[in-house]
Tab-separated table of C-alpha atoms and ligand atoms in Angstrom:
chain	number	residue	atom	x	y	z
A	1431	ASP	CA	-16.208	23.280	-8.046
A	1432	PHE	CA	-17.978	25.260	-10.916
A	1433	MET	CA	-16.604	23.092	-13.628
A	1434	ASN	CA	-17.851	19.892	-12.497
A	1435	GLU	CA	-21.398	21.334	-11.728
A	1436	ILE	CA	-21.891	22.388	-15.114
A	1437	MET	CA	-20.204	19.522	-16.920
A	1438	GLY	CA	-21.754	16.875	-14.265
A	1439	LEU	CA	-19.189	14.406	-12.861
A	1440	SER	CA	-18.618	12.274	-15.993
A	1441	VAL	CA	-15.203	14.388	-17.017
A	1442	LEU	CA	-13.769	13.693	-13.582
A	1443	GLU	CA	-14.911	10.048	-14.140
A	1444	LYS	CA	-12.907	9.794	-17.358
A	1445	GLN	CA	-9.998	11.320	-15.872
A	1446	ILE	CA	-9.848	8.772	-12.814
A	1447	LYS	CA	-10.360	5.917	-15.064
A	1448	ASP	CA	-7.473	6.893	-17.029
A	1449	LYS	CA	-5.568	7.666	-14.146
A	1450	LEU	CA	-6.103	4.559	-12.037
A	1451	GLN	CA	-6.594	2.200	-15.163
A	1452	VAL	CA	-9.767	1.019	-13.693
A	1453	GLU	CA	-12.638	-0.335	-16.161
A	1454	HIS	CA	-15.748	1.541	-14.057
A	1455	VAL	CA	-15.785	4.555	-12.135
A	1456	ILE	CA	-18.773	6.218	-10.317
A	1457	ILE	CA	-18.123	9.507	-8.393
A	1458	VAL	CA	-20.611	11.062	-6.178
A	1459	PRO	CA	-20.778	14.874	-5.188
A	1460	GLY	CA	-19.411	16.106	-1.694
A	1461	ASN	CA	-16.503	14.988	0.436
A	1462	SER	CA	-17.063	12.060	2.512
A	1463	ASP	CA	-14.556	13.170	5.276
A	1464	ASP	CA	-17.350	16.094	6.181
A	1465	TYR	CA	-20.528	14.815	5.570
A	1466	GLU	CA	-22.074	11.114	6.210
A	1467	TRP	CA	-24.480	11.277	3.669
A	1468	VAL	CA	-21.790	11.760	0.939
A	1469	LYS	CA	-20.968	8.035	1.967
A	1470	GLN	CA	-24.735	6.976	1.923
A	1471	ASP	CA	-24.437	8.555	-1.842
A	1472	MET	CA	-21.889	5.979	-2.484
A	1473	GLY	CA	-23.612	3.065	-0.853
A	1474	LYS	CA	-26.626	3.873	-3.141
A	1475	ALA	CA	-24.695	3.875	-6.200
A	1476	CYS	CA	-23.061	0.584	-5.331
A	1477	ALA	CA	-26.652	-1.045	-4.683
A	1478	ALA	CA	-27.939	0.466	-8.074
A	1479	PHE	CA	-24.594	-1.119	-9.706
A	1480	LEU	CA	-25.293	-4.404	-7.689
A	1481	LYS	CA	-28.570	-4.525	-8.875
A	1482	LYS	CA	-27.462	-4.561	-12.710
A	1483	ILE	CA	-24.484	-7.310	-12.105
A	1484	VAL	CA	-25.877	-9.893	-9.792
A	1485	GLN	CA	-26.616	-13.110	-10.962
A	1486	PRO	CA	-29.030	-15.676	-9.184
A	1487	ASN	CA	-27.575	-17.624	-5.993
A	1488	ASN	CA	-24.263	-15.167	-6.408
A	1489	THR	CA	-22.071	-14.941	-3.040
A	1490	ILE	CA	-21.393	-11.561	-2.359
A	1491	ALA	CA	-18.194	-11.037	-0.128
A	1492	VAL	CA	-17.823	-7.746	2.378
A	1493	THR	CA	-15.291	-6.141	4.182
A	1494	GLY	CA	-15.658	-3.880	7.337
A	1495	GLY	CA	-15.570	-0.107	8.191
A	1496	THR	CA	-17.681	2.877	8.066
A	1497	THR	CA	-18.055	3.284	4.552
A	1498	MET	CA	-19.303	-0.315	4.008
A	1499	ALA	CA	-21.500	0.279	6.888
A	1500	SER	CA	-23.278	3.331	5.234
A	1501	ALA	CA	-23.508	0.987	2.035
A	1502	ALA	CA	-25.452	-1.452	4.242
A	1503	ASP	CA	-27.597	1.329	5.695
A	1504	VAL	CA	-29.092	2.213	2.315
A	1505	MET	CA	-29.113	-1.388	0.310
A	1506	THR	CA	-32.442	-1.936	-0.809
A	1507	VAL	CA	-33.812	-5.534	-2.246
A	1508	LEU	CA	-31.813	-6.654	-5.494
A	1509	ASN	CA	-34.127	-8.813	-6.979
A	1510	LYS	CA	-37.064	-10.315	-5.396
A	1511	GLU	CA	-36.991	-13.541	-7.249
A	1512	ASN	CA	-33.209	-14.303	-6.587
A	1513	ASN	CA	-31.089	-15.807	-3.479
A	1514	TYR	CA	-28.040	-13.781	-2.804
A	1515	LEU	CA	-25.444	-15.156	0.001
A	1516	PHE	CA	-23.960	-12.366	1.833
A	1517	VAL	CA	-20.494	-13.685	3.754
A	1518	PRO	CA	-17.634	-11.378	5.531
A	1519	ALA	CA	-14.414	-11.037	3.278
A	1520	ARG	CA	-12.316	-11.954	6.217
A	1521	GLY	CA	-12.967	-13.002	9.988
A	1522	GLY	CA	-11.847	-9.561	11.170
A	1523	ILE	CA	-13.109	-8.911	14.978
A	1524	GLY	CA	-10.741	-6.418	15.634
A	1525	GLU	CA	-13.123	-3.276	15.122
A	1526	LYS	CA	-16.244	-2.075	16.559
A	1527	VAL	CA	-19.212	-4.359	16.021
A	1528	GLU	CA	-21.406	-1.891	13.876
A	1529	ASN	CA	-18.172	-1.607	11.436
A	1530	GLN	CA	-17.058	-5.226	11.283
A	1531	ALA	CA	-17.623	-7.315	8.230
A	1532	ASN	CA	-19.682	-9.768	9.896
A	1533	THR	CA	-22.352	-6.911	10.551
A	1534	ILE	CA	-22.446	-5.271	7.572
A	1535	ALA	CA	-22.901	-8.997	5.833
A	1536	SER	CA	-25.680	-9.794	7.976
A	1537	GLU	CA	-27.135	-6.041	7.698
A	1538	MET	CA	-26.923	-6.229	3.615
A	1539	ALA	CA	-28.580	-9.716	4.004
A	1540	ARG	CA	-31.484	-8.425	6.036
A	1541	LYS	CA	-31.958	-5.085	3.751
A	1542	THR	CA	-31.753	-7.528	0.440
A	1543	ASN	CA	-33.915	-10.223	1.627
A	1544	GLY	CA	-30.835	-12.650	1.215
A	1545	ASP	CA	-29.138	-15.420	3.057
A	1546	TYR	CA	-25.700	-14.830	5.549
A	1547	ARG	CA	-22.803	-16.829	6.824
A	1548	LEU	CA	-20.706	-15.490	9.489
A	1549	LEU	CA	-17.217	-16.202	10.450
A	1550	TYR	CA	-15.787	-15.557	13.850
A	1551	VAL	CA	-12.354	-15.937	13.902
A	1552	PRO	CA	-9.571	-13.223	15.759
A	1553	ASP	CA	-7.542	-11.022	13.557
A	1554	PRO	CA	-4.705	-10.919	13.818
A	1555	LEU	CA	-3.940	-14.678	14.062
A	1556	SER	CA	-0.822	-16.294	15.086
A	1557	GLU	CA	0.446	-19.053	12.652
A	1558	SER	CA	-0.275	-22.209	15.276
A	1559	ALA	CA	-3.650	-21.018	15.614
A	1560	TYR	CA	-4.314	-20.246	11.736
A	1561	GLN	CA	-3.691	-24.139	11.106
A	1562	THR	CA	-5.922	-25.294	13.385
A	1563	ILE	CA	-8.717	-23.096	12.607
A	1564	ILE	CA	-8.767	-23.235	9.101
A	1565	ASN	CA	-9.131	-27.252	9.820
A	1566	GLU	CA	-12.226	-26.852	11.766
A	1567	PRO	CA	-15.201	-27.957	9.308
A	1568	SER	CA	-17.567	-25.558	10.195
A	1569	ILE	CA	-15.229	-22.508	9.642
A	1570	ASN	CA	-13.720	-24.480	6.548
A	1571	GLU	CA	-17.293	-24.619	5.155
A	1572	THR	CA	-18.125	-20.886	5.256
A	1573	LEU	CA	-14.380	-20.058	3.988
A	1574	GLN	CA	-15.108	-21.943	1.046
A	1575	GLN	CA	-18.121	-20.078	0.620
A	1576	ILE	CA	-15.932	-17.006	0.969
A	1577	LYS	CA	-13.552	-17.812	-1.418
A	1578	GLY	CA	-16.126	-18.976	-4.097
A	1579	ALA	CA	-17.798	-15.172	-3.713
A	1580	ASN	CA	-18.941	-13.911	-7.262
A	1581	VAL	CA	-18.872	-10.319	-5.643
A	1582	VAL	CA	-16.362	-8.604	-3.706
A	1583	LEU	CA	-17.320	-5.223	-2.074
A	1584	HIS	CA	-14.391	-3.510	0.063
A	1585	GLY	CA	-13.115	-0.251	1.412
A	1586	ILE	CA	-9.903	1.135	1.106
A	1587	GLY	CA	-8.256	2.756	4.556
A	1588	ASP	CA	-5.438	5.369	5.124
A	1589	ALA	CA	-2.841	2.967	6.669
A	1590	LEU	CA	-2.147	4.592	9.980
A	1591	THR	CA	-5.494	5.416	10.482
A	1592	MET	CA	-6.298	1.792	9.992
A	1593	ALA	CA	-3.734	0.589	11.976
A	1594	LYS	CA	-4.281	2.808	15.110
A	1595	ARG	CA	-8.050	2.060	15.108
A	1596	ARG	CA	-7.465	-1.644	14.899
A	1597	LYS	CA	-5.288	-1.494	18.030
A	1598	THR	CA	-2.242	-2.400	16.110
A	1599	ALA	CA	0.893	-3.189	18.222
A	1600	GLU	CA	3.429	-0.082	18.423
A	1601	THR	CA	6.273	-2.254	16.460
A	1602	THR	CA	3.896	-2.739	13.733
A	1603	ILE	CA	2.830	0.767	13.463
A	1604	ALA	CA	6.494	1.251	13.586
A	1605	LYS	CA	7.209	-1.022	10.665
A	1606	LEU	CA	4.288	0.611	8.762
A	1607	LYS	CA	5.834	4.204	9.164
A	1608	THR	CA	9.557	2.820	8.278
A	1609	ASN	CA	7.861	1.341	4.909
A	1610	LYS	CA	5.842	4.486	4.356
A	1611	ALA	CA	2.619	2.559	3.992
A	1612	VAL	CA	-0.062	4.583	2.550
A	1613	SER	CA	-3.244	2.457	2.529
A	1614	GLU	CA	-5.102	-0.569	3.887
A	1615	ALA	CA	-7.519	-3.163	2.291
A	1616	PHE	CA	-7.805	-6.812	2.953
A	1617	GLY	CA	-5.658	-6.599	6.004
A	1618	TYR	CA	-2.736	-5.377	3.592
A	1619	TYR	CA	-0.698	-2.337	4.260
A	1620	PHE	CA	0.694	-0.755	0.722
A	1621	ASP	CA	3.056	1.750	-0.053
A	1622	LYS	CA	2.565	4.750	-2.263
A	1623	ASP	CA	3.787	2.425	-5.567
A	1624	GLY	CA	1.112	-0.502	-4.217
A	1625	ASN	CA	3.790	-2.865	-2.573
A	1626	VAL	CA	3.071	-4.505	-0.035
A	1627	VAL	CA	4.628	-3.423	3.287
A	1628	HIS	CA	2.839	-5.679	5.836
A	1629	LYS	CA	-0.212	-8.238	6.072
A	1630	VAL	CA	-1.987	-9.346	8.724
A	1631	ARG	CA	-2.611	-12.879	8.974
A	1632	THR	CA	-6.366	-13.519	8.865
A	1633	VAL	CA	-8.630	-16.200	7.068
A	1634	GLY	CA	-10.663	-15.105	4.441
A	1635	ILE	CA	-10.061	-13.297	0.941
A	1636	GLN	CA	-6.350	-12.892	0.327
A	1637	LEU	CA	-5.275	-10.523	-2.505
A	1638	GLU	CA	-4.330	-13.263	-5.024
A	1639	ASP	CA	-7.879	-14.726	-4.669
A	1640	LEU	CA	-9.239	-11.301	-6.099
A	1641	SER	CA	-8.173	-12.448	-9.758
A	1642	THR	CA	-10.625	-15.083	-10.117
A	1643	ILE	CA	-13.799	-13.001	-8.854
A	1644	ASP	CA	-16.154	-11.553	-11.440
A	1645	TYR	CA	-16.695	-8.071	-9.807
A	1646	VAL	CA	-14.375	-6.595	-7.447
A	1647	ILE	CA	-16.250	-3.516	-6.215
A	1648	THR	CA	-14.272	-0.492	-4.340
A	1649	ILE	CA	-15.964	2.111	-2.456
A	1650	ALA	CA	-13.387	4.612	-0.861
A	1651	GLY	CA	-14.060	8.672	-0.354
A	1652	GLY	CA	-13.193	11.678	1.345
A	1653	LYS	CA	-10.249	14.118	0.584
A	1654	SER	CA	-7.981	12.177	3.130
A	1655	LYS	CA	-8.019	9.032	1.127
A	1656	GLY	CA	-7.118	10.475	-2.109
A	1657	GLN	CA	-3.414	8.879	-1.682
A	1658	ALA	CA	-4.807	5.552	0.045
A	1659	ILE	CA	-6.816	5.068	-3.034
A	1660	THR	CA	-4.333	5.756	-5.498
A	1661	SER	CA	-1.546	3.465	-3.803
A	1662	TYR	CA	-4.231	0.478	-4.073
A	1663	PHE	CA	-4.957	0.991	-7.262
A	1664	LYS	CA	-1.481	0.219	-8.385
A	1665	GLN	CA	-1.545	-3.444	-6.745
A	1666	GLY	CA	-5.002	-4.466	-6.195
A	1667	LYS	CA	-7.841	-5.845	-8.464
A	1668	SER	CA	-11.173	-3.602	-9.161
A	1669	ASP	CA	-13.638	-3.612	-11.758
A	1670	LEU	CA	-15.343	-0.511	-10.488
A	1671	LEU	CA	-14.266	2.029	-8.300
A	1672	ILE	CA	-17.285	4.368	-6.375
A	1673	THR	CA	-15.471	7.535	-4.655
A	1674	ASP	CA	-16.554	11.075	-4.079
A	1675	GLU	CA	-15.493	14.541	-5.881
A	1676	ALA	CA	-12.908	15.244	-3.123
A	1677	ALA	CA	-11.264	12.328	-2.932
A	1678	ALA	CA	-11.203	12.383	-7.076
A	1679	GLU	CA	-9.914	15.750	-7.107
A	1680	GLN	CA	-6.922	14.716	-4.821
A	1681	ILE	CA	-6.053	11.606	-6.858
A	1682	LEU	CA	-5.667	14.067	-9.812
A	1683	ARG	CA	-3.629	16.471	-8.013
A	1684	GLY	CA	-0.948	13.328	-6.666
A	1685	SER	CA	1.511	12.429	-8.775
B	2935	G3H	O1	-10.028	-1.499	4.903
B	2935	G3H	C1	-10.579	-0.020	5.306
B	2935	G3H	C2	-11.560	0.217	5.993
B	2935	G3H	O2	-12.353	-0.775	6.219
B	2935	G3H	C3	-11.826	1.485	5.634
B	2935	G3H	O3	-12.754	2.117	6.514
B	2935	G3H	O4	-14.675	3.098	5.571
B	2935	G3H	O5	-14.183	3.455	7.954
B	2935	G3H	O6	-12.591	4.579	6.098
B	2935	G3H	P1	-13.589	3.354	6.933
């Protein structure tokens, strides 16, 4: 609105920092529900921040989704001398190829002249398949690289939107509704208070792994994600939220 225009978005950034208790907040103008370029602007902000914080030989784990795909589109070389490794944060092949974490990791590596390792593991995974798969040497090696990531870039989704997009079983969707799930990140579904109400069994980064990661960068915007973002921040670790004006205003409106 008019105030944001004349003050810049720094006032709004400060309000979001206080409300969500997050160290860094970057807000880009607009509403990414309506315009693709707003997602790209969040991606550009992410690329600029990454340039400042990445260290030589860092491993960067990325999740899937259309927001992360846009971030990959606008990624540029981080630092000519240094080498970086991009990995998917988890196996996840339930989504369209262009939105899968593997695709995004390889695309970010290409744009930055970095390396990548991929992880092709179905998600969700049965308990018995899980035990067998994590003991496969080639998968185990990639998993160790993922768990040792220095930086994580991830999206947040609206719970039911994500469940439907991933063709989740009706029984699980019913469970999400009963438990009032509002957000999804890393295969975890959270209610408005940040309680985990469902988790997809998957290999890769788990919520508890985030505490040892140097930088967790969250990218999520759009008016429709305001409540989802608030919910994730009640529980999930993040050092930086990159969002848009429409989501920020929605977050401030919420209780
Ligand atoms: O986990 C969250 C989703 O990956 C977000 O997907 O960026 O397409 O809304 P999206």
